[in-house]
Every structure is written in structure tokens, then in C-alpha cells.
Amino acid sequence: MITFTINGKEVRGQDGWTILEVARWNGIEIPTLCHHGALEPYGACRLCVVEVNDGKRSRVVISCMYPIRPGIQVQTESPRVANVRRWIIQLLLDESPESPKIQELAKTFGVTPSRFKKAGVDFACHLCGLCVRACQEVVGVQVLTFGNRGLRKAITSPFNAASKECLGCGTCTYICPTGAMDQVFQRVKG
Amino acid sequence: MQITSIDDLQKAKGTGLNQLYPDKPKILVGMATCGRAAGAQRVYDLLHKKAQQEHWDGVVEKTGCIGFCYKEPLVDAIFPGKPRITYGEVTPEIAGALWEELAAGRIPEKQIMARLDMDDMVLNGGPRKFFKGKLKGFLAKTPRYEDLDFFKLQRHIAMRNCGFIDPDNLLHYIARGGYFPLYTTLTTMTPEEVINVVTFAGLRGRGGGGFPTGVKWASCRKAQGWPKYVLCNADEGDPGAYMDRSLIEGDPHAILEGMLIGAYAIGSSEGYIYVRAEYPLAVKTLQRAILSAREAGLLGENIFGTGFNFDIKLNLGGGAFVCGESTALMASIEGKPGEPRAKYVHTVDKGLWNRPSNLNNVETWANVPVIIGKGADWYRDIGTEGSKGTKIFSLVGQVKNVGLVEVPMGVSIKDLVMQVGGGVPENREFKAIQIGGPSGGCIPKEHWDLPIDFDSLWDAGAIMGSGGMIVMDNSTCMVDVAKFFLDFLIDESCGKCIPCRLGLKRMREILEEFSAGKGSLADLDEMESLSEAVKDGSLCALGGSAPNPVLTTLRYFREEYEAHILQQKCPAAVCKELITYTINPELCNGCTACVAECPQDAITGDKKKPHSLDTSLCIKCGACFEVCKFGAVAVA
Ligand SMILES: Cc1cc2nc3c(=O)[nH]c(=O)nc-3n(C[C@H](O)[C@H](O)[C@H](O)COP(=O)(O)O)c2cc1C
Ligand code: SF4
Ligand code: SF4
Ligand code: SF4
Ligand code: FES
Ligand code: FES
């Protein structure tokens, strides 16, 4: 057992657990977007950030991947954490102001659209990669991939074409938090 | 030639020295990529052909980059008993004339840049003097390398062989003391001793972060798992930086030897060099070096008969900037997309194929043989308290002497720009220096006494990065500079994590408003808090350091931002939305030159009478400003 603190409260977990797992076990809320208990963590949305002090220095890390270590002090609401979280929600909200999932987050954290708000898309993909991982890890085929990079990054299939491998199982559309997968699914399943 | 014992090595050294400094004249042409870009291949071909046609009793040879890139093509003449003479800006035409003289045994005065009285050799136990007695005539007046402002402060350790040896010739490398440190390592030192020497020498990674190299090696040695990998990062993606390329093209064996020593210390028998495919000459040079080292038995099994095995594979990278990041680089070698991943488990424990892996930069590796050969004390004497040794910089931008320079850590920005760089061009004024590549920082003139070392730069908000330095003069707008670097980083972001992908885009949007005179002082604070969010929240160091150009310009040039926002003025007259072109009737003599240039027909007037410019038509292209010889077009 590894003992450490979250927001000053002593908590315990087993070797190999992440901060997020221990936090949830103890009923401490940390927002997430790209995390799913059944899939390998991917660490892309950064919404689950916490501040960790290991006695030497204090860093902002992602709770969904950071392995717990004895004696660390974790803060889930520190000013640095709140700043990162606020900005991620702000950026997502301005990018896809009609997305229900993002609206919900914005409401919880009191974020409102800014002057940079885009014309609304309700099914905007946030590149959380849940579909890619579910297809690979749960279904066991590799139909979906990330195409391109940077601002042009998008979910696609190899060569952007209908895939022979696709079983049409719909696991990707089921797991997609935004509904963006529906469109890609139509193209991929052929 | 097999080199499996100290006798073999000594013999190779003897042969190599005879080739390096034969009893006959030798002509060297600088043939790294920058030399070739200036026409060195044609110069070499011409000299080589002439020598053959005329059955010249001498040697024409290629060599790497000595750093004088602003004077390329470079040709050197080494006559027995004479100083080595460097000729600059030797175009093919000049090379023809130069040949006539040299072939006749004369050293011409024209195009001479400098002379070298001895070869310091760095590793080979003392300098080798080129001549005895005193020089006469113009030779005596020719400046020595060490008299030139460009070289005075320089000290070539990583670049020790660049510009001296033929990079494809293993014997040349051995002649200047190469592979002796490896021999010493394998036959007299334990791995722990090697690690201790490198740690005590104070070597820090030259790839950007400045992490202590010995400490990294020690963790990798301790890590559980087998095999272990030793990797070399030759991705070098910073625009305008070419230190690593130049080292590879000038002295590839220095890198191989460094990796061999590292592999012994760590306990690894497999190495990879990740080099960008856009560096064809570097790739070829490495291929040839690896082959010749293998043939000699310096790579492969049972090296020097000690039972130590190590071999190196080349891996060609697609050239994405982010592939230089350690985890992305390893993913790329594995054949996966070159994307970073979280590093909460270090790559020294679980790196390439989840095995313990030690990654160092090209320049870091090139320093290693010297540290072993000369000892940690010798090395510690160079540099500052926290940053030992030298660093190679590519000095570009608004300076007279553009080139590669290797200086001891701790040299001030002022000395680097004004002395080594020769200052900014006439009628301009130094404004700032951008250090550390695209995500480095801009340091202003007020701080130009700052010593260049890892910690001072960090405190000033910049980073050492890989060693790119861009000098900026007073015609540069700092808001515009911040936009330029952000554009690069937005283009190169892999897009995996949100703070980097969307945060940088938002920063860019806010900057765009500033350069159009919009926004408010509150937006400056927003910019700072967003910068902090991107730094804290990003997955890898690309996003983690991307706000630096914005943060440092804000820190040192806040009044310039305020001028844009509050007065709708761009003090450097760069931001198009905030400037107007006008014609000063007092100075305009009606030459009509600008009328022909203006794509908008915004300028009208009678010949020989002052013209006028219709600002409502003007698109601010600046063509009239450039063409007016009388300074009658004003921009403000
Ligand atoms: C976006 C990014 C690009 C990088 N590019 C390079 C590179 O081109 N060459 C390099 O040596 N290190 C690069 N680095 C640093 C490497 O991740 C790593 O720290 C370095 O190679 C370690 O070697 P060192 O300890 O010898 O410096 C880059 C880092 C980041 C975040
Ligand atoms: S399609 Fe859906 S599940 Fe896939 S990355 Fe986009 S938002 Fe995530
Ligand atoms: S910080 Fe940028 S480059 Fe690095 S993982 Fe995130 S999106 Fe990719
Ligand atoms: S180029 Fe200069 S001098 Fe000539 S017409 Fe234009 S403004 Fe006048
Ligand atoms: S939930 Fe942790 S990074 Fe997305
Ligand atoms: S290649 Fe010759 S000085 Fe740069």
C-alpha cells in the first residue's frame, strides 16, 4: 500500500495505481475527457491535471497517468490546476460551443464563450482518441487512426477509405463522448 | 585495416598523420552542406581535375565546416614548412587563378583570410607546429585565426576535427587522437569509472534541456531490463540551426566514439542514430563512417579484443520537429507515429521498445571522447560553475559574421554578437537576440552582459535549446517576432494535447489583434495566464516551452505591446495595419520610380514635381519605400 495525500487528506492505493484511480475511490472529483477505465490511458485532453509536490518540487501532471508514489502531496484545485482547466474548457467551448459534453463541463466550471467563439458545431471531435483505442483494444482490429497533425489532426481510417477490417460493430460510436464518430463511422464501415 | 590492439591503433595513427600532413602540398576544400550551397563542389571538382591533368605532386582533399560560413567557399593551402593559409569566398573563377599560383608553389596574397601557425589537435598531446623560424612579408601580416575577432573567443572541442580532416577517412580521425579514448575506456576503466568521469566533468546535454549526462547514464546503467539502447538524437529541427549537421558532416567518428564509450558505461550493445532524412550528406557521411568503423573492427563484436560488443544502426526520420522529443523519437524508431507520450516512467527505465534507453544529442556525444582523453579536470576548467565546456551556436540574423561558433560557456551575449558576430550591419542597432530555437526567448540589449550558460538563460526566460541564435536589430517588431515563432510551433505541434493544439492557436489569435491595434491591457494579462496554462498543461516540452517567445517579449518589451494596443502604433513600423506610407513633398523630386512599382496605382503626380500617395488605395506593400532613392517615402 502506498500512502499519500490529496488536498491534505491522507489516502492509500496500490502500487501501479494512478492518482485519478485513488481520487475516484475516495470520492474526490477530477474532470476527465479522454480517460476510460477499460482503455489504456492516452493523456491528451489534459483536463485531469493536478499539482503534485514530491518534496523536491511542485509540478502539474495528469492524474489519469501519474503513478502514485509514497508521500506525495496532491492538490486537485490549486491555482495552477484551476488555470489549466479553465483554459482547456474555454478553448474547447469556443471551438465547439454547441457540444453538449463541453457545455456541461463549462457549466460546472463557470466558463462562458469568449469573443473567439466559432460558429457552433455540435458534434465536434475533440481528438480524445477513445474511438481509436476502443477499436484497437476492445474490438481487436485497427480500423481507426489519427490522420495529419496539429490543427489538421483528425480521426480517419488508413488512406481515408472504407475499411475491409471494420466489423461495423459500432463500439466507436458508442464510446464517442461527442457524437463526432457517427459521421466517420458511416465512411469507414463502407 | 583491422584495428584490434594498441599497436594497430598506433600504426593507424602514423599512417593517418602522414596522410593529414604529407611531405607535399595539400589543398583543402570545405565541403559541408553550407560550403556546397556556396559552390564548393564546383571548386573542388575544378581543383581536383587540374591536379590530375597536370600530374600535380600534391593532394586535393575535402573537409568539413570550420565555421566561417559567411566566407564560403573556403579553400586552404598547407605547404610543408609553411603556415596553413585559408582563402575565403573562392568562387570557381577565383579557384582557377588560385590553382595557377599554388601549382607553381607560390602562396598568393589575394583572398587570404587568415593563417594557422600550428594545429592544436586537442586530443593528441600537444600542438603540431607547421614551421620553424619567423614569417616574412605578407604572411607575417596575415592575421592568425586567433587574432580574428570571429575566432578570438572560440574554442573548438566538439568541432575539434571539423575543417581539419576528411570526414570519410577513419585514419585522419585516428591521427588526431581519435579512438584512443575508447581504447583507454575499454582496457583501463570500469563502467562506473567512466560514468564518474563524465559526471565530474560536468557535461550537460546539448540537445536542449541541459540534463547532466553522467547522471542519465548512471540511471540507465541501474535500470532493469535487457537489451539496453544507446541513442543519438540528430533530428535537429530548429529553423536556421545546423550545429549537429555540421558536426556529422565534419567529424562523424567523434559521435560514434562517444556512443561506444557511453554504451560501455551503460552496458548496451545496440545503438541507433536518428537522423533527419532531409540531411542527405549527413546521412551518407554517417553510413560511410559506420561501415569503415565496422570494417576496422571498431564497431561490432569483441572490440579491441576486450569482449565488448556494440553496433549502430541508422534510422532516417521524416523530419518533423516534434520527432526530436525523446518519446516521439523512440516511437518513430519503433515505426509508430512520432508523437510524444507522458514520461512519468523515464525513458532510461522504459524507452525504446519499453527497454532502458539512453538518448543524447549529437554534440553531447562528440564531447565524450575528449572528456575521457583529456580528463574531467581539464574539461571542468572550461566554462562556468554550472555549465562546463563549450557550446556550438549557429549565429544568424542581423550580424555581419554569420556562421557556426563554438565558445566556452559563460561568454556574454554582447561579446558573442559584437565581437564574434562582428556586430549588426551599418546604420542599424542591436535590439535583441533570440536564443534557444523557436521556443526560446528574446533577450534585450539591457541584458546583453548576461553570460550564456544553461542557468542564466533559464533565469532570463530563455533556454539554451540546441544553440540557435538569431540577432535582431531595431527594424524588428517584437509582436511580429512572437507571431513568427508561434506560427512555426503551431505548424509543428503534433496536435495530440489540447493546451498546445488549441492554446497556441488562441495565443496567435490574440497576437493578431495586438498587431492590428486592437485588444486591451487586460488582454496582456489574459495572454500571460493562457501562456501559463499552456506551459503547465502541455504533454511535451514543445507545448511546454512554446509560450517562451511571447512571455519573454512581453517581459522585456511590454511598452512595445502597449504602443500597439493603446496608441495603435508599431514602433518598428512592421505591423501593416498600424503603419501608413506617405510622400514627403520636400524630398520628392518627381523621379516617378515609385509610380511604376506601386501595384495599386496609389501614387500619382507630374514628372519632376512632388508626387502624392493615396492612402486609401495603399496596401502597404512598401514597394515605393524600397525603390525611392531620395528617402521621400516615409513610413510611420
Ligand atoms: C519539440 C522538441 C524537439 C526536440 N528536438 C531535438 C533535436 O532536434 N535534437 C536534440 O538533440 N534534442 C532535441 N530535443 C530534446 C530531446 O528531447 C532530448 O532532451 C535530448 O535529445 C537529450 O539529449 P541531451 O541530454 O544530450 O541533450 C527536442 C525536444 C523537444 C521537446
Ligand atoms: S470521434 Fe469521438 S471518440 Fe473519436 S476522438 Fe473524436 S471525440 Fe473522441
Ligand atoms: S505539447 Fe504539442 S507537440 Fe507536445 S504532445 Fe502536446 S500537441 Fe503534441
Ligand atoms: S520614388 Fe521617391 S522621389 Fe521618386 S517619385 Fe516616388 S516618392 Fe518621389
Ligand atoms: S483524462 Fe487525463 S489527459 Fe485526458
Ligand atoms: S561549411 Fe564551411 S564554414 Fe560552414
GROMACS .gro file of C-alpha atoms in nm, chain A residues 5-186:
model
  182
    5THR     CA    1  -0.234   1.295   0.047
    6ILE     CA    2  -0.491   1.453  -0.181
    7ASN     CA    3  -0.596   1.805  -0.081
    8GLY     CA    4  -0.443   1.740   0.260
    9LYS     CA    5  -0.641   1.425   0.322
   10GLU     CA    6  -0.450   1.101   0.370
   11VAL     CA    7  -0.532   0.839   0.109
   12ARG     CA    8  -0.396   0.499   0.007
   13GLY     CA    9  -0.365   0.300  -0.308
   14GLN     CA   10  -0.181   0.006  -0.452
   15ASP     CA   11   0.144   0.020  -0.639
   16GLY     CA   12   0.069   0.088  -1.003
   17TRP     CA   13  -0.250   0.284  -0.944
   18THR     CA   14  -0.286   0.634  -1.080
   19ILE     CA   15  -0.380   0.943  -0.884
   20LEU     CA   16  -0.713   0.951  -1.067
   21GLU     CA   17  -0.799   0.598  -0.956
   22VAL     CA   18  -0.725   0.674  -0.593
   23ALA     CA   19  -0.910   1.005  -0.611
   24ARG     CA   20  -1.223   0.842  -0.753
   25TRP     CA   21  -1.204   0.565  -0.496
   26ASN     CA   22  -1.211   0.835  -0.232
   27GLY     CA   23  -1.491   1.030  -0.393
   28ILE     CA   24  -1.273   1.320  -0.498
   29GLU     CA   25  -1.394   1.465  -0.828
   30ILE     CA   26  -1.148   1.527  -1.109
   31PRO     CA   27  -1.288   1.608  -1.453
   32THR     CA   28  -1.171   1.393  -1.746
   33LEU     CA   29  -1.235   1.374  -2.116
   34CYS     CA   30  -1.004   1.125  -2.280
   35HIS     CA   31  -0.998   0.873  -1.998
   36HIS     CA   32  -1.194   0.548  -1.988
   37GLY     CA   33  -1.144   0.282  -1.724
   38ALA     CA   34  -1.143   0.000  -1.977
   39LEU     CA   35  -0.882   0.151  -2.207
   40GLU     CA   36  -0.514   0.234  -2.191
   41PRO     CA   37  -0.470   0.595  -2.080
   42TYR     CA   38  -0.376   0.834  -2.359
   43GLY     CA   39  -0.310   1.163  -2.181
   44ALA     CA   40  -0.429   1.404  -2.446
   45CYS     CA   41  -0.707   1.623  -2.309
   46ARG     CA   42  -0.512   1.733  -2.000
   47LEU     CA   43  -0.837   1.813  -1.823
   48CYS     CA   44  -0.749   1.581  -1.536
   49VAL     CA   45  -0.444   1.786  -1.428
   50VAL     CA   46  -0.345   1.801  -1.063
   51GLU     CA   47  -0.048   1.956  -0.886
   52VAL     CA   48   0.197   1.714  -0.728
   53ASN     CA   49   0.459   1.804  -0.473
   54ASP     CA   50   0.712   1.525  -0.428
   55GLY     CA   51   0.914   1.707  -0.164
   56LYS     CA   52   1.159   1.843  -0.420
   57ARG     CA   53   0.939   2.042  -0.649
   58SER     CA   54   0.581   2.102  -0.741
   59ARG     CA   55   0.461   2.008  -1.088
   60VAL     CA   56   0.138   1.999  -1.279
   61VAL     CA   57   0.078   1.643  -1.401
   62ILE     CA   58  -0.213   1.445  -1.541
   63SER     CA   59  -0.384   1.234  -1.280
   64CYS     CA   60  -0.501   0.971  -1.528
   65MET     CA   61  -0.143   0.857  -1.590
   66TYR     CA   62   0.066   0.968  -1.294
   67PRO     CA   63   0.155   0.662  -1.085
   68ILE     CA   64   0.111   0.719  -0.713
   69ARG     CA   65   0.424   0.741  -0.502
   70PRO     CA   66   0.463   0.737  -0.124
   71GLY     CA   67   0.441   1.073   0.046
   72ILE     CA   68   0.343   1.288  -0.248
   73GLN     CA   69   0.108   1.577  -0.183
   74VAL     CA   70  -0.159   1.616  -0.447
   75GLN     CA   71  -0.371   1.927  -0.499
   76THR     CA   72  -0.672   1.900  -0.726
   77GLU     CA   73  -0.783   2.262  -0.703
   78SER     CA   74  -0.463   2.469  -0.678
   79PRO     CA   75  -0.446   2.799  -0.873
   80ARG     CA   76  -0.222   2.643  -1.139
   81VAL     CA   77  -0.456   2.348  -1.181
   82ALA     CA   78  -0.761   2.574  -1.198
   83ASN     CA   79  -0.591   2.792  -1.460
   84VAL     CA   80  -0.506   2.499  -1.688
   85ARG     CA   81  -0.853   2.352  -1.650
   86ARG     CA   82  -1.031   2.681  -1.710
   87TRP     CA   83  -0.835   2.741  -2.029
   88ILE     CA   84  -0.892   2.392  -2.166
   89ILE     CA   85  -1.264   2.427  -2.116
   90GLN     CA   86  -1.259   2.779  -2.260
   91LEU     CA   87  -1.070   2.665  -2.570
   92LEU     CA   88  -1.297   2.366  -2.625
   93LEU     CA   89  -1.607   2.573  -2.568
   94ASP     CA   90  -1.502   2.837  -2.821
   95GLU     CA   91  -1.410   2.564  -3.068
   96SER     CA   92  -1.734   2.370  -3.038
   97PRO     CA   93  -1.983   2.582  -2.843
   98GLU     CA   94  -2.276   2.354  -2.923
   99SER     CA   95  -2.119   2.032  -2.800
  100PRO     CA   96  -2.338   1.906  -2.512
  101LYS     CA   97  -2.047   1.739  -2.333
  102ILE     CA   98  -1.846   2.061  -2.338
  103GLN     CA   99  -2.144   2.273  -2.241
  104GLU     CA  100  -2.188   2.053  -1.937
  105LEU     CA  101  -1.823   2.100  -1.839
  106ALA     CA  102  -1.845   2.474  -1.897
  107LYS     CA  103  -2.148   2.495  -1.673
  108THR     CA  104  -1.981   2.302  -1.392
  109PHE     CA  105  -1.674   2.524  -1.403
  110GLY     CA  106  -1.849   2.851  -1.482
  111VAL     CA  107  -1.689   2.913  -1.820
  112THR     CA  108  -1.873   3.117  -2.083
  113PRO     CA  109  -1.795   3.159  -2.455
  114SER     CA  110  -1.544   3.429  -2.543
  115ARG     CA  111  -1.519   3.664  -2.840
  116PHE     CA  112  -1.323   3.397  -3.024
  117LYS     CA  113  -1.621   3.163  -3.028
  118LYS     CA  114  -1.656   2.972  -3.354
  119ALA     CA  115  -1.977   2.914  -3.542
  120GLY     CA  116  -2.120   2.624  -3.345
  121VAL     CA  117  -2.062   2.260  -3.427
  122ASP     CA  118  -2.248   2.022  -3.203
  123PHE     CA  119  -2.061   1.707  -3.297
  124ALA     CA  120  -1.707   1.842  -3.293
  125CYS     CA  121  -1.440   1.578  -3.240
  126HIS     CA  122  -1.210   1.662  -2.950
  127LEU     CA  123  -0.950   1.407  -3.059
  128CYS     CA  124  -0.983   1.225  -2.729
  129GLY     CA  125  -0.887   0.905  -2.911
  130LEU     CA  126  -1.138   0.688  -2.723
  131CYS     CA  127  -1.268   0.550  -3.053
  132VAL     CA  128  -0.920   0.463  -3.176
  133ARG     CA  129  -0.831   0.286  -2.856
  134ALA     CA  130  -1.167   0.108  -2.822
  135CYS     CA  131  -1.142  -0.021  -3.178
  136GLN     CA  132  -0.792  -0.148  -3.117
  137GLU     CA  133  -0.803  -0.264  -2.756
  138VAL     CA  134  -1.161  -0.382  -2.718
  139VAL     CA  135  -1.265  -0.493  -3.067
  140GLY     CA  136  -0.914  -0.604  -3.159
  141VAL     CA  137  -0.886  -0.452  -3.506
  142GLN     CA  138  -0.717  -0.133  -3.614
  143VAL     CA  139  -0.962   0.049  -3.831
  144LEU     CA  140  -0.927   0.397  -3.688
  145THR     CA  141  -0.618   0.615  -3.673
  146PHE     CA  142  -0.523   0.975  -3.629
  147GLY     CA  143  -0.452   1.146  -3.958
  148ASN     CA  144  -0.247   1.459  -4.008
  149ARG     CA  145  -0.107   1.666  -3.724
  150GLY     CA  146  -0.153   1.990  -3.538
  151LEU     CA  147  -0.467   2.184  -3.619
  152ARG     CA  148  -0.547   1.950  -3.909
  153LYS     CA  149  -0.535   1.636  -3.698
  154ALA     CA  150  -0.846   1.424  -3.741
  155ILE     CA  151  -0.979   1.073  -3.688
  156THR     CA  152  -0.965   0.872  -4.005
  157SER     CA  153  -0.902   0.528  -4.145
  158PRO     CA  154  -0.589   0.424  -4.331
  159PHE     CA  155  -0.588   0.605  -4.668
  160ASN     CA  156  -0.904   0.776  -4.561
  161ALA     CA  157  -1.106   0.500  -4.723
  162ALA     CA  158  -1.371   0.245  -4.626
  163SER     CA  159  -1.203  -0.032  -4.431
  164LYS     CA  160  -1.228  -0.403  -4.502
  165GLU     CA  161  -1.132  -0.472  -4.143
  166CYS     CA  162  -1.425  -0.281  -3.994
  167LEU     CA  163  -1.675  -0.518  -3.837
  168GLY     CA  164  -1.940  -0.249  -3.821
  169CYS     CA  165  -1.976  -0.325  -3.450
  170GLY     CA  166  -2.033   0.040  -3.361
  171THR     CA  167  -1.819   0.029  -3.048
  172CYS     CA  168  -1.655   0.354  -3.158
  173THR     CA  169  -1.984   0.536  -3.190
  174TYR     CA  170  -2.093   0.403  -2.855
  175ILE     CA  171  -1.786   0.525  -2.674
  176CYS     CA  172  -1.755   0.861  -2.850
  177PRO     CA  173  -1.845   1.132  -2.600
  178THR     CA  174  -1.938   1.390  -2.862
  179GLY     CA  175  -2.121   1.212  -3.140
  180ALA     CA  176  -1.848   1.304  -3.385
  181MET     CA  177  -1.781   0.938  -3.455
  182ASP     CA  178  -2.118   0.885  -3.626
  183GLN     CA  179  -2.003   1.059  -3.941
  184VAL     CA  180  -1.663   0.892  -3.953
  185PHE     CA  181  -1.830   0.558  -3.889
  186GLN     CA  182  -2.052   0.596  -4.195
   0.00000   0.00000   0.00000
